[in-house]
PDB file of N, CA and C in Angstrom:
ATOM      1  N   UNK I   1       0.812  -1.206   0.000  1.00  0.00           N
ATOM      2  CA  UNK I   1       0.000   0.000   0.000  1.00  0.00           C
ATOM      3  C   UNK I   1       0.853   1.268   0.000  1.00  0.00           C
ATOM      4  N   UNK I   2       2.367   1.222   0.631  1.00  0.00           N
ATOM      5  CA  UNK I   2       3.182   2.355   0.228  1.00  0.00           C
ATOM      6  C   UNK I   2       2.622   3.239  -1.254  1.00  0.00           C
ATOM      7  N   UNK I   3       2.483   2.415  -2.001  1.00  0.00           N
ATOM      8  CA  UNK I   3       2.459   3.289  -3.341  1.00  0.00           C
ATOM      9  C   UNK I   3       1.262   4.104  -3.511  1.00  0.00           C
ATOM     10  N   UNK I   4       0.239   3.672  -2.878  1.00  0.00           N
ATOM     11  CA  UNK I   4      -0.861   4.914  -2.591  1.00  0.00           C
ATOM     12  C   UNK I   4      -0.835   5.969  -1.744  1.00  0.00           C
ATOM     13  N   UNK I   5       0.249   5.658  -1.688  1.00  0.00           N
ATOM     14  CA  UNK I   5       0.680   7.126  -0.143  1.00  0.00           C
ATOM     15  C   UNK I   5       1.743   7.869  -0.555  1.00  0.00           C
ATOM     16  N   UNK I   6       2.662   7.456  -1.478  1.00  0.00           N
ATOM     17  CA  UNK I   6       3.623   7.909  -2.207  1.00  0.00           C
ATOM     18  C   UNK I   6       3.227   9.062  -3.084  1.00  0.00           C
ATOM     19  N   UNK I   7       3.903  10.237  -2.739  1.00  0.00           N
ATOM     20  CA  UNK I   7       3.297  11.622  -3.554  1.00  0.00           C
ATOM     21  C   UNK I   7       4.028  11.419  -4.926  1.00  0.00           C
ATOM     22  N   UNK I   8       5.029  10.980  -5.205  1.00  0.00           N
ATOM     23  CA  UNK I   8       5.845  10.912  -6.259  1.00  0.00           C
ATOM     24  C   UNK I   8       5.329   9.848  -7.220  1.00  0.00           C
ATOM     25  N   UNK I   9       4.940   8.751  -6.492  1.00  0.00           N
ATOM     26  CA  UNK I   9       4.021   7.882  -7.309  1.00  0.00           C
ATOM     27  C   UNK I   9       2.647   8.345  -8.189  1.00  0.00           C
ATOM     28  N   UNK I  10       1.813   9.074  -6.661  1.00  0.00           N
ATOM     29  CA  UNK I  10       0.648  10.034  -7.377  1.00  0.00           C
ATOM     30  C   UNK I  10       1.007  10.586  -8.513  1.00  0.00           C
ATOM     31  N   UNK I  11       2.370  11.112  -8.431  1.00  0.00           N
ATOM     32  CA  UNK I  11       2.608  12.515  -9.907  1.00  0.00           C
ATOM     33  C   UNK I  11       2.333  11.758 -10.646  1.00  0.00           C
ATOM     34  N   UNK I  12       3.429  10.659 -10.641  1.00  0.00           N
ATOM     35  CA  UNK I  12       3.428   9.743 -11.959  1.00  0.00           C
ATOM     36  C   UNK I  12       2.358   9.427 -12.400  1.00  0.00           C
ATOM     37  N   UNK I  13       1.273   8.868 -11.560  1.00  0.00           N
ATOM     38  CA  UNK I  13       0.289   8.137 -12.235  1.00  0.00           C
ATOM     39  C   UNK I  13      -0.575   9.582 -12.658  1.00  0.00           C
ATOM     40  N   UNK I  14      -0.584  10.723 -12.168  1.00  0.00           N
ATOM     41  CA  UNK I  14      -1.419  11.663 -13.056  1.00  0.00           C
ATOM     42  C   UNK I  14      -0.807  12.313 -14.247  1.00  0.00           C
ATOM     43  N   UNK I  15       0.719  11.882 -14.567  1.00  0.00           N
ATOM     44  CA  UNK I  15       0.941  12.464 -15.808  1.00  0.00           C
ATOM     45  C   UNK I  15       0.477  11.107 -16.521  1.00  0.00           C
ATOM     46  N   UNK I  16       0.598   9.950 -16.242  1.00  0.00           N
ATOM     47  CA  UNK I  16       0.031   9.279 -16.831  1.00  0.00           C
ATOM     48  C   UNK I  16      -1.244   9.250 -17.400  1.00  0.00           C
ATOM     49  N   UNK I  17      -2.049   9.558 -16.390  1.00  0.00           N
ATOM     50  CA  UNK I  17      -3.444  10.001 -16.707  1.00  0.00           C
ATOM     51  C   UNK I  17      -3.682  11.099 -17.874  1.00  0.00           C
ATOM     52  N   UNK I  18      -3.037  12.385 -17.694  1.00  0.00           N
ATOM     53  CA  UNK I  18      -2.807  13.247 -18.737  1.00  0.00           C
ATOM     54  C   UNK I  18      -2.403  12.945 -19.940  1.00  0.00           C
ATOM     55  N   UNK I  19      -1.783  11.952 -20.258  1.00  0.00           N
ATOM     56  CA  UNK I  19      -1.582  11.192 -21.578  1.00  0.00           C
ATOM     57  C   UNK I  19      -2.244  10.398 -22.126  1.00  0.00           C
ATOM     58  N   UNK I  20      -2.659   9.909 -21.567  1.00  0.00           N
ATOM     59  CA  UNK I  20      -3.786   8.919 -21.607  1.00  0.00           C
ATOM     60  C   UNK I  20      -5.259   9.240 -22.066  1.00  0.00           C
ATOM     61  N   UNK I  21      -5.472  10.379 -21.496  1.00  0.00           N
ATOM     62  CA  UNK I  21      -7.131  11.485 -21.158  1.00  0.00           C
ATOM     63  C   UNK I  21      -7.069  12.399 -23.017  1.00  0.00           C
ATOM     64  N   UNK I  22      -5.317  12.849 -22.831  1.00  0.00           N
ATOM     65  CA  UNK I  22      -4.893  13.507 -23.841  1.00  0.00           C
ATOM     66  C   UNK I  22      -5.004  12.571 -25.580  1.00  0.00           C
ATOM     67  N   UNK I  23      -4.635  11.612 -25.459  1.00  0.00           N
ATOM     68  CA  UNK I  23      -4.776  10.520 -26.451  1.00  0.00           C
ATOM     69  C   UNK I  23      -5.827  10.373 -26.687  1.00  0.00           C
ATOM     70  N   UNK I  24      -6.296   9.609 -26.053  1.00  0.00           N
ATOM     71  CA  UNK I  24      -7.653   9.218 -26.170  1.00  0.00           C
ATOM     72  C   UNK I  24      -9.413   9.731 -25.714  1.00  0.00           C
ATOM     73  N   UNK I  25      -9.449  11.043 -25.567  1.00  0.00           N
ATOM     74  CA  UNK I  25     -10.358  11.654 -24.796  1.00  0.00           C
ATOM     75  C   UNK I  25     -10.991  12.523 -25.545  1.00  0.00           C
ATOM     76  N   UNK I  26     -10.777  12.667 -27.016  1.00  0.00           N
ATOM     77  CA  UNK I  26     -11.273  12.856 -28.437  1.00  0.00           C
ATOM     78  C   UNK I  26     -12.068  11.761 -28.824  1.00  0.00           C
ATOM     79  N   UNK I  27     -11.546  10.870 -28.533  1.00  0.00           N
ATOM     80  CA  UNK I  27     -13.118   9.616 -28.785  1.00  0.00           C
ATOM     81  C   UNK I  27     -14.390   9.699 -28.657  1.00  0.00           C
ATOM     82  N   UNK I  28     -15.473   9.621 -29.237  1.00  0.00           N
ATOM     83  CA  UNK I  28     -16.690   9.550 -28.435  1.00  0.00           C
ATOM     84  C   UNK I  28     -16.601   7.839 -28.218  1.00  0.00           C
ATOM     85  N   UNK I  29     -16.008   7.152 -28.614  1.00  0.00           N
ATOM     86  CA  UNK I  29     -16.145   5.686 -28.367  1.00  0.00           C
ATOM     87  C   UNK I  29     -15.692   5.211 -26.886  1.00  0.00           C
ATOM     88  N   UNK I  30     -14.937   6.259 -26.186  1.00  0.00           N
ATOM     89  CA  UNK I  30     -14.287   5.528 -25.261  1.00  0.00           C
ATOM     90  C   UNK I  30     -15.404   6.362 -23.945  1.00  0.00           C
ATOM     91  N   UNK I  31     -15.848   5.198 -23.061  1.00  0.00           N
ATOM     92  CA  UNK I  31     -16.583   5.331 -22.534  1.00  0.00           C
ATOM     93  C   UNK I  31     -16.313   6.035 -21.089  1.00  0.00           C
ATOM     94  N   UNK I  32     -15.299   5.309 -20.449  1.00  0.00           N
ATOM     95  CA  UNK I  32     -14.856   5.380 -19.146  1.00  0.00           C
ATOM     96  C   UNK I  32     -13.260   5.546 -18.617  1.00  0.00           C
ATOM     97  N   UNK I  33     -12.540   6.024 -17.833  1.00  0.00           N
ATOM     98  CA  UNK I  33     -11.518   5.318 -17.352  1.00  0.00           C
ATOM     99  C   UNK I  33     -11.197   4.696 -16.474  1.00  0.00           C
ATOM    100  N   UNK I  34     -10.425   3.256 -16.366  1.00  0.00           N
ATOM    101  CA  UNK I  34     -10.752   2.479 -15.028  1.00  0.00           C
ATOM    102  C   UNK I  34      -9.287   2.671 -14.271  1.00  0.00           C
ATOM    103  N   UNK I  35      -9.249   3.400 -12.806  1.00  0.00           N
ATOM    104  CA  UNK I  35      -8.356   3.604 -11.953  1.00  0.00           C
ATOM    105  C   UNK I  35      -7.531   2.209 -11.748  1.00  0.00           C
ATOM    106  N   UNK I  36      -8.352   1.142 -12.020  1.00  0.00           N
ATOM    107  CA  UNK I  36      -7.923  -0.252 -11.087  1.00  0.00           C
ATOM    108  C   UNK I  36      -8.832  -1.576 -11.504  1.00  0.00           C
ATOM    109  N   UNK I  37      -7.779  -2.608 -11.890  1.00  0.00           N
ATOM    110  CA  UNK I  37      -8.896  -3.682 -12.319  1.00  0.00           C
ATOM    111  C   UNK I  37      -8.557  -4.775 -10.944  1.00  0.00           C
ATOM    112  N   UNK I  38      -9.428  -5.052 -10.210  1.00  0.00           N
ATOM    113  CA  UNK I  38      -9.195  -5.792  -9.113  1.00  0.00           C
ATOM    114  C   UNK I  38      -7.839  -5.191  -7.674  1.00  0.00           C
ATOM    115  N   UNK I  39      -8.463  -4.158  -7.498  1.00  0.00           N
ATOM    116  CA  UNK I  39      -7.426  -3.387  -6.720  1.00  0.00           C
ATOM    117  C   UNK I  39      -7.403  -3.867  -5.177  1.00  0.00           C
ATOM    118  N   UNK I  40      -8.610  -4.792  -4.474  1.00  0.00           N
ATOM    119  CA  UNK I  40      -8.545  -5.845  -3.564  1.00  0.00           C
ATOM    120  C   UNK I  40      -7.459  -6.803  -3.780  1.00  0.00           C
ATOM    121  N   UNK I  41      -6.738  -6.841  -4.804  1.00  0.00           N
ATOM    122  CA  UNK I  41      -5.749  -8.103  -4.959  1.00  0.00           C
ATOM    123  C   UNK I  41      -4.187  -7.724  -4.602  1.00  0.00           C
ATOM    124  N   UNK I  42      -4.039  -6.463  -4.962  1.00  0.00           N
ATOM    125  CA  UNK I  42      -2.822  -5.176  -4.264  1.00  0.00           C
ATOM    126  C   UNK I  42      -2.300  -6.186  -2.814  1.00  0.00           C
ATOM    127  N   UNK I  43      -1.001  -6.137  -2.882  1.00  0.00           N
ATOM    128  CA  UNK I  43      -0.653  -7.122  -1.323  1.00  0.00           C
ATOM    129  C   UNK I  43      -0.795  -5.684  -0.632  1.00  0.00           C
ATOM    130  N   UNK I  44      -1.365  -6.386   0.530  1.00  0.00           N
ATOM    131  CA  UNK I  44      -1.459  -5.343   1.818  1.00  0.00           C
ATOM    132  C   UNK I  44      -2.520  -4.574   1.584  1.00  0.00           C
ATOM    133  N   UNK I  45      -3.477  -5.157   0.875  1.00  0.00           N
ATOM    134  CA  UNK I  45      -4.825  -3.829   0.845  1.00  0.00           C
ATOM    135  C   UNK I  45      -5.556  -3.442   1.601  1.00  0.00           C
ATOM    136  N   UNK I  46      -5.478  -2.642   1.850  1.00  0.00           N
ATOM    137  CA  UNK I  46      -5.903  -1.395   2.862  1.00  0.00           C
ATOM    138  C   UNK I  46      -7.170  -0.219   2.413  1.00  0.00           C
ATOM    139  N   UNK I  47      -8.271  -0.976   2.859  1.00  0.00           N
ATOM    140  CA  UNK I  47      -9.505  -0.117   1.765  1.00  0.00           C
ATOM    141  C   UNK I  47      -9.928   1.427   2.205  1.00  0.00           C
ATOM    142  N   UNK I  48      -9.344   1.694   3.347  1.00  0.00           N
ATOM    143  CA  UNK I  48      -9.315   3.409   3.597  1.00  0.00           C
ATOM    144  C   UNK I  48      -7.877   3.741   2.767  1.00  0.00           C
ATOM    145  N   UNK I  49      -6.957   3.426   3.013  1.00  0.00           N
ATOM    146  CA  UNK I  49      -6.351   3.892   1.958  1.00  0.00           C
ATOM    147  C   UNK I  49      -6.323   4.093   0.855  1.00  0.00           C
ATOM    148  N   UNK I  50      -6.442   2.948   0.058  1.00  0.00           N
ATOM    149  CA  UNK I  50      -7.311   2.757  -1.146  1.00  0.00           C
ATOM    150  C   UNK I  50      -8.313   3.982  -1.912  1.00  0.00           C
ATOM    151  N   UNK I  51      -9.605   3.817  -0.663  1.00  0.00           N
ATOM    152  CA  UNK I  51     -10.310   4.954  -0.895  1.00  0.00           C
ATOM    153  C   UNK I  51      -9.617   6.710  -1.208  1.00  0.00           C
ATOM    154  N   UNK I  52      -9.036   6.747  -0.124  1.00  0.00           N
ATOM    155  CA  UNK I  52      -8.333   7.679  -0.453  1.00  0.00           C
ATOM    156  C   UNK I  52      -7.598   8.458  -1.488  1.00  0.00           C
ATOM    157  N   UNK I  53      -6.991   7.095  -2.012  1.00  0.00           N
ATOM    158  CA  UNK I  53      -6.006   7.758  -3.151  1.00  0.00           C
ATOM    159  C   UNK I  53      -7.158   7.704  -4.696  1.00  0.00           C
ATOM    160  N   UNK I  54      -7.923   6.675  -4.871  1.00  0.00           N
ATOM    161  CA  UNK I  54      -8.838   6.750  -5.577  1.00  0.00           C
ATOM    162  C   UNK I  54      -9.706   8.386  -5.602  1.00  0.00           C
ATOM    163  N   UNK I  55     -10.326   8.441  -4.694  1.00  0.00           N
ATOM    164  CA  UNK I  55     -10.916  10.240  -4.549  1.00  0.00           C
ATOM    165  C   UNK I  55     -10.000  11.478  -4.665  1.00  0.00           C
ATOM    166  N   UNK I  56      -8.615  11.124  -4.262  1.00  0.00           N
ATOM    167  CA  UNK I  56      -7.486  12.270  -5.264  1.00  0.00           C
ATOM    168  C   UNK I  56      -7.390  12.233  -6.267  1.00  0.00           C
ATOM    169  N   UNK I  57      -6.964  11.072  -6.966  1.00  0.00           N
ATOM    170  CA  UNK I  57      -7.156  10.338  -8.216  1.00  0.00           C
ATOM    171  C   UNK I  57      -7.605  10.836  -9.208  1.00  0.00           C
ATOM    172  N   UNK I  58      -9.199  10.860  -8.835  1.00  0.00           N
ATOM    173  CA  UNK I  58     -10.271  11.064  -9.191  1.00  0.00           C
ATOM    174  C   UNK I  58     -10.546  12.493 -10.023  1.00  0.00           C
ATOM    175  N   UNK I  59      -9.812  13.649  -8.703  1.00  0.00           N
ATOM    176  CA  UNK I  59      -9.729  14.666  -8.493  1.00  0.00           C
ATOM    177  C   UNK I  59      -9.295  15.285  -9.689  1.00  0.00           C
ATOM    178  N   UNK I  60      -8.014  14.595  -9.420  1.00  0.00           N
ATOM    179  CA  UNK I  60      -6.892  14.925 -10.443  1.00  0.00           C
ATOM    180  C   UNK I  60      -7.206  14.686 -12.111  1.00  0.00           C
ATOM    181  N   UNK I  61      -8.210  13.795 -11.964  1.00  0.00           N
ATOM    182  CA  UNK I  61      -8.242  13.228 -14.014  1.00  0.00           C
ATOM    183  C   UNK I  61      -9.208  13.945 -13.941  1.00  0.00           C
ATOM    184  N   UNK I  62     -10.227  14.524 -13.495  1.00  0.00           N
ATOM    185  CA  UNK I  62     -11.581  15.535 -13.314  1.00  0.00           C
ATOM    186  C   UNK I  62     -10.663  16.642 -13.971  1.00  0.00           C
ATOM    187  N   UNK I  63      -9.851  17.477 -13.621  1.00  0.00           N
ATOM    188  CA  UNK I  63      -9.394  18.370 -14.002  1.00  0.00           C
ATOM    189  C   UNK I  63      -8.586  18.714 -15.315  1.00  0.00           C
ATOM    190  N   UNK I  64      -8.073  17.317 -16.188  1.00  0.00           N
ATOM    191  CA  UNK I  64      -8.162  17.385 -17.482  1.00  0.00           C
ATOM    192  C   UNK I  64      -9.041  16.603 -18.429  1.00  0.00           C
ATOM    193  N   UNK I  65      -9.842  15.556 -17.806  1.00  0.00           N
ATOM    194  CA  UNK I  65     -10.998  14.932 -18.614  1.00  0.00           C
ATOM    195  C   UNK I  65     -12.467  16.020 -18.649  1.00  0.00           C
ATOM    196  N   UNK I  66     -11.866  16.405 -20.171  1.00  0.00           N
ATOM    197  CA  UNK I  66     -13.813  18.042 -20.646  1.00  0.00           C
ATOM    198  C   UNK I  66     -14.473  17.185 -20.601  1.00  0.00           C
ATOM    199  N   UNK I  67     -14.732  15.894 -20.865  1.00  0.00           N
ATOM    200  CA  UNK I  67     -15.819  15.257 -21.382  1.00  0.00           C
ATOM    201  C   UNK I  67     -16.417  14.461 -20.016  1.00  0.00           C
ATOM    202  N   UNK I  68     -16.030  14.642 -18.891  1.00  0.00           N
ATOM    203  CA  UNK I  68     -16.225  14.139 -17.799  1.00  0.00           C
ATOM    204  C   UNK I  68     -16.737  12.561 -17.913  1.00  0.00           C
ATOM    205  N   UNK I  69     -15.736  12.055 -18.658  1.00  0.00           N
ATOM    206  CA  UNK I  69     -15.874  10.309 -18.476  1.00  0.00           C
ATOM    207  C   UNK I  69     -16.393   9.464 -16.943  1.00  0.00           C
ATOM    208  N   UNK I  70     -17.132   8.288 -17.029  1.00  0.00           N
ATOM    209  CA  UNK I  70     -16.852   8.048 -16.114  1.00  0.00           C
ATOM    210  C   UNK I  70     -15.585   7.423 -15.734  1.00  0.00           C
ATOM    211  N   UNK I  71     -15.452   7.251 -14.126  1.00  0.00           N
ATOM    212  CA  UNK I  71     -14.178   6.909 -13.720  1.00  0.00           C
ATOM    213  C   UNK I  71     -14.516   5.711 -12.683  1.00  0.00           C
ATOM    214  N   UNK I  72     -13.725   3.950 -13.136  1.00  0.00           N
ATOM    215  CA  UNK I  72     -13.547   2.959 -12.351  1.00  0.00           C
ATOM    216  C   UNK I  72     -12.911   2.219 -11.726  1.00  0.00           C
ATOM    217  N   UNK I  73     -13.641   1.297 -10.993  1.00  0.00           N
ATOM    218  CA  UNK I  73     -12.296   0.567 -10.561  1.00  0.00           C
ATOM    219  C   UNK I  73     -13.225  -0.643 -10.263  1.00  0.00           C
ATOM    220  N   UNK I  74     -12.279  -2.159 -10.312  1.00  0.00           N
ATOM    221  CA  UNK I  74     -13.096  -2.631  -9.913  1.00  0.00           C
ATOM    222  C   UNK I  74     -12.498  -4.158  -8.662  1.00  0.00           C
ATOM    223  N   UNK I  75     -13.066  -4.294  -8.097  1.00  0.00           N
ATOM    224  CA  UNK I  75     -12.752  -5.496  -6.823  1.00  0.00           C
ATOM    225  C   UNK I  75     -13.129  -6.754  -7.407  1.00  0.00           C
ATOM    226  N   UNK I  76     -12.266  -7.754  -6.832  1.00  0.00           N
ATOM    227  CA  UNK I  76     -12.494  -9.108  -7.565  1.00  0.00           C
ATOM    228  C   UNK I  76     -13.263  -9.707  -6.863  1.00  0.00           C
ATOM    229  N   UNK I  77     -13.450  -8.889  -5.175  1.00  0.00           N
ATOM    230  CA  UNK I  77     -14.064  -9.875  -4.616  1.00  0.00           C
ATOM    231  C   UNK I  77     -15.149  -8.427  -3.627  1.00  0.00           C
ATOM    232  N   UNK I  78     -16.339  -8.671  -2.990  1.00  0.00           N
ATOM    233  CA  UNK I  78     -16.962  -7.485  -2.730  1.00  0.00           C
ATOM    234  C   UNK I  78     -16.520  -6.854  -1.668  1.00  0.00           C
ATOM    235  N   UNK I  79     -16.262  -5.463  -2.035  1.00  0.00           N
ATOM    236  CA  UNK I  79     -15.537  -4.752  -0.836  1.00  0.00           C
ATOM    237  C   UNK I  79     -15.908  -4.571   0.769  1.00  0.00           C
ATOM    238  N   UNK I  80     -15.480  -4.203   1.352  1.00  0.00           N
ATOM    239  CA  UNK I  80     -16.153  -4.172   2.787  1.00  0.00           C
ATOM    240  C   UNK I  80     -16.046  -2.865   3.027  1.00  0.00           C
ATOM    241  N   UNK I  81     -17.305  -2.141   3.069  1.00  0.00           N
ATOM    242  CA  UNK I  81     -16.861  -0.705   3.327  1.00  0.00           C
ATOM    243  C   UNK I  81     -17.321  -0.383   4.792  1.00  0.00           C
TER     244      UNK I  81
END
């Protein structure tokens, strides 16, 4: 779970996002973006943390996605909130 707490990690994954949003965010075909495919499977998962970095995340691709995609993620197994 370090890496969701990691500010340097965050950058990364939002310039990532910015490239990504930037590429492909001219589509009308592309529907959504998914934060996480089975992010319960992460060793050490920690679902307040989790939460957390997901709603910055979130924050962060909100502010260059115009087309306000939706945004996912999804658990392999049902979360416990």
């Amino acid at each position: 779970t370090d890496w969701f707490q990691n500010p340097v990690a965050m950058d990364f994954v939002t310039e990532r996002y910015k490239y990504i949003v930037s590429r492909f965010g001219a589509f009308a075909n592309v529907f959504s973006f998914e934060h996480f495919n089975e992010v319960d499977l992460v060793d050490g998962f920690n679902n307040t943390i989790v939460e957390k970095w997901h709603l910055e995340m979130t924050q962060r691709v909100r502010k260059f996605d115009t087309n306000h995609r939706m945004i996912t993620t999804s658990y392999a197994t049902t979360p416990i909130m």
